[in-house]
C-alpha atoms as a printed R data frame, in Angstrom:
    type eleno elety resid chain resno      x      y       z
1   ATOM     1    CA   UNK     A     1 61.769 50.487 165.045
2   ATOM     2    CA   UNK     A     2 59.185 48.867 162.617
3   ATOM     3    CA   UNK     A     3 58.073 52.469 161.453
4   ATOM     4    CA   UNK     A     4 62.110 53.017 160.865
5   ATOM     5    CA   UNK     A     5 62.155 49.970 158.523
6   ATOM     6    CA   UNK     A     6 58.843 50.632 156.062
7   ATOM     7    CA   UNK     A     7 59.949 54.252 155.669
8   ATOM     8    CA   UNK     A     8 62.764 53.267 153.210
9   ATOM     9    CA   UNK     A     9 60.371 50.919 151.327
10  ATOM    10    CA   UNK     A    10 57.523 53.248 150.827
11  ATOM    11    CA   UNK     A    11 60.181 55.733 149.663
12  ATOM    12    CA   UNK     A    12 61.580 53.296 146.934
13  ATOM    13    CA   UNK     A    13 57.991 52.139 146.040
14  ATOM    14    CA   UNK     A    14 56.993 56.059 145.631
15  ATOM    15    CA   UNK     A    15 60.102 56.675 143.228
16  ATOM    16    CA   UNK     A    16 59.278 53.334 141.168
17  ATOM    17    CA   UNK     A    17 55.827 54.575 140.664
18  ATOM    18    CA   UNK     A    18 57.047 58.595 140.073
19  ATOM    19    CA   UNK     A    19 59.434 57.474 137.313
20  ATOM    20    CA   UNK     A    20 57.071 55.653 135.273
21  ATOM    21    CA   UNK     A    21 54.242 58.192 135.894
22  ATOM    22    CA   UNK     A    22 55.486 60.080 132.233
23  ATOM    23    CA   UNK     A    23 52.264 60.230 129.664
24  ATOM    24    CA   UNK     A    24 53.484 56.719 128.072
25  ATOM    25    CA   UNK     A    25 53.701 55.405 131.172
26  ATOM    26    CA   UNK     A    26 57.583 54.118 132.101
27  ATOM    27    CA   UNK     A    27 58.450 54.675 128.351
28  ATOM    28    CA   UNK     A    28 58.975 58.017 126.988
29  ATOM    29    CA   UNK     A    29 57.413 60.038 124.482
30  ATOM    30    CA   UNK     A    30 60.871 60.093 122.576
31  ATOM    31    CA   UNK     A    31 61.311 56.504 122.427
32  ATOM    32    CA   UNK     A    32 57.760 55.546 121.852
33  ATOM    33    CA   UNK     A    33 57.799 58.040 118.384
34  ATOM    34    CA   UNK     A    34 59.910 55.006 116.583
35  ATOM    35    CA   UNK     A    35 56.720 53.554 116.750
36  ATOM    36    CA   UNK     A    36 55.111 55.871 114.437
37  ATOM    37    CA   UNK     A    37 57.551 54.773 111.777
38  ATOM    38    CA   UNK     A    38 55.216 53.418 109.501
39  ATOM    39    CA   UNK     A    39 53.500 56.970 109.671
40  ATOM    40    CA   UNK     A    40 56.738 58.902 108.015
41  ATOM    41    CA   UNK     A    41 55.060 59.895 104.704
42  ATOM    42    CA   UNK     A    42 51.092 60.367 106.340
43  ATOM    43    CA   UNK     A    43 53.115 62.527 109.228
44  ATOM    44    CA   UNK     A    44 54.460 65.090 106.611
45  ATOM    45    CA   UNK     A    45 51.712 64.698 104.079
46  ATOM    46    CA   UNK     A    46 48.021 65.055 104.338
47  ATOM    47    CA   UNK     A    47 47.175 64.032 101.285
48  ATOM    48    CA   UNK     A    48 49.040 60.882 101.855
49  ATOM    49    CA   UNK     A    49 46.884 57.780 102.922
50  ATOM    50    CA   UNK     A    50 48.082 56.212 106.562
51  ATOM    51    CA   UNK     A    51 49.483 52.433 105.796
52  ATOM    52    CA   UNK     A    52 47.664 49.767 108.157
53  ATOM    53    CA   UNK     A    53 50.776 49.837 109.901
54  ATOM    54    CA   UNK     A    54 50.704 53.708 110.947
55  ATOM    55    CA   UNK     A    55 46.645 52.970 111.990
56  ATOM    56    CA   UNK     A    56 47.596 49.861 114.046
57  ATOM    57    CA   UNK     A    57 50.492 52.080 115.845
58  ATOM    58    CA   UNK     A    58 48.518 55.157 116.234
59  ATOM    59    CA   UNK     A    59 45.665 52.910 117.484
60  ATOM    60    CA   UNK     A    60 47.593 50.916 120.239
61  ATOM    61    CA   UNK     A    61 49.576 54.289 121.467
62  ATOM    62    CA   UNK     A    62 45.762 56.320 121.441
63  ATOM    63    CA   UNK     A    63 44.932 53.584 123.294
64  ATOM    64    CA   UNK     A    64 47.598 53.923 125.932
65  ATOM    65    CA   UNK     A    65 45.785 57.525 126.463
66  ATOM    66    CA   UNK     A    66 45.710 60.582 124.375
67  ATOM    67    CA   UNK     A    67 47.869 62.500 126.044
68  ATOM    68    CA   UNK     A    68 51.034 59.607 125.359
69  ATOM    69    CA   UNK     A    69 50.095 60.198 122.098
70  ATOM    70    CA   UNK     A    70 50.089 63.837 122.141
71  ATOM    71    CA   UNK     A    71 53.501 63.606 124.012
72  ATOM    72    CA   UNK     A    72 54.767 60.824 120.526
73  ATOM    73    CA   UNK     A    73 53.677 63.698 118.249
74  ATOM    74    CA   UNK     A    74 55.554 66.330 119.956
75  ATOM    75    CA   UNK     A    75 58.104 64.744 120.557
76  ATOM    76    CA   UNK     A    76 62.116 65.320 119.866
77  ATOM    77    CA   UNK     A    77 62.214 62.425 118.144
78  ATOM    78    CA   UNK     A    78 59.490 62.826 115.888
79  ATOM    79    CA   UNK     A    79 60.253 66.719 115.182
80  ATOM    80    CA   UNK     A    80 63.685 65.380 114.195
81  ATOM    81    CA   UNK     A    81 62.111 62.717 111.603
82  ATOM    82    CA   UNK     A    82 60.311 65.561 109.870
83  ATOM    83    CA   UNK     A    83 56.677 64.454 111.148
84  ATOM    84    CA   UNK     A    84 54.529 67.826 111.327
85  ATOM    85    CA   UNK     A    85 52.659 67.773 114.312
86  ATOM    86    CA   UNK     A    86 49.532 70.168 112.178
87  ATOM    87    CA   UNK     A    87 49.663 67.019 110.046
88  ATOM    88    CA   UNK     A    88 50.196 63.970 112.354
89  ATOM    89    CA   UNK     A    89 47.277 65.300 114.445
90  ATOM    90    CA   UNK     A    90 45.234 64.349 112.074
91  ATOM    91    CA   UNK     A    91 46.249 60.429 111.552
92  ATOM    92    CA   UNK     A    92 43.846 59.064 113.526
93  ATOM    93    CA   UNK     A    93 40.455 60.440 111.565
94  ATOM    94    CA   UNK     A    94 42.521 59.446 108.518
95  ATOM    95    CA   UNK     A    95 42.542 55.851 109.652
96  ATOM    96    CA   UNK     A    96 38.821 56.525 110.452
97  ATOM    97    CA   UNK     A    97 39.196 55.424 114.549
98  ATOM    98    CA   UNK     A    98 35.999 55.808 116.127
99  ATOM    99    CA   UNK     A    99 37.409 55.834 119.661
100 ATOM   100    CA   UNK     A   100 39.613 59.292 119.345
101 ATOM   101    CA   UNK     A   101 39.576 61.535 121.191
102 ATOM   102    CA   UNK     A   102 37.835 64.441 118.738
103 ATOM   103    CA   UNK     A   103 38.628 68.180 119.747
104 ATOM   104    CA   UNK     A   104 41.498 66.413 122.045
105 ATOM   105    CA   UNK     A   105 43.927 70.074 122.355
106 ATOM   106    CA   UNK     A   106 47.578 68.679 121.902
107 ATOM   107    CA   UNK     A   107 49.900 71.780 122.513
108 ATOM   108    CA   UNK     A   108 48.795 74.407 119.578
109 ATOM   109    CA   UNK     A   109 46.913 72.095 117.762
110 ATOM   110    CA   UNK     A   110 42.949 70.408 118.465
111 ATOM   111    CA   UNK     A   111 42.304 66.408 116.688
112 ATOM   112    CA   UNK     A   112 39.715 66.575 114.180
């Protein structure tokens, strides 16, 4: 009967932890690209310098992990805003961040 009653538990605690399991954690991609709005021009322009708000943002979402920030690039969201994933990949050397993740492949393009 015990058995009968933790079943139903484990099964809610194993969809809790599946829906925030995404790259950014339970926040997605999508939603965490407003983030990068300080990035706009440095996003569709290389020769643009990042602001110190695009390195702080950039910094905390690298942070999270690479791959959340890989997800932010790709995103909808940021695809809608006009950011060029060729060119956002290359924010964080920009903002000279020591801890990137160098030669980190995000879909068709590697971080310098």
């Amino acid at each position: 009967m015990r058995g009968l009653l933790v079943l139903p538990l484990l099964l809610a605690a194993a969809a809790c932890l599946a829906e925030g399991a995404g790259e950014c954690g339970a926040t997605p991609p999508d939603r965490m690209a407003l983030r990068l709005a300080p990035c706009a021009s440095a996003a569709q322009n290389p020769s643009a310098a990042p602001s110190g708000a695009c390195c702080g943002a950039v910094r905390t979402i690298g942070k999270q992990s690479p791959q959340c920030l890989c997800a932010v690039m790709l995103s909808n969201t940021a695809k809608s805003s006009g950011i060029k994933p060729e060119v956002a990949i290359t924010i964080p050397k920009r903002c000279n961040l020591t801890d990137r993740p160098v030669g980190y492949k995000c879909g068709a393009y590697t971080s310098p």
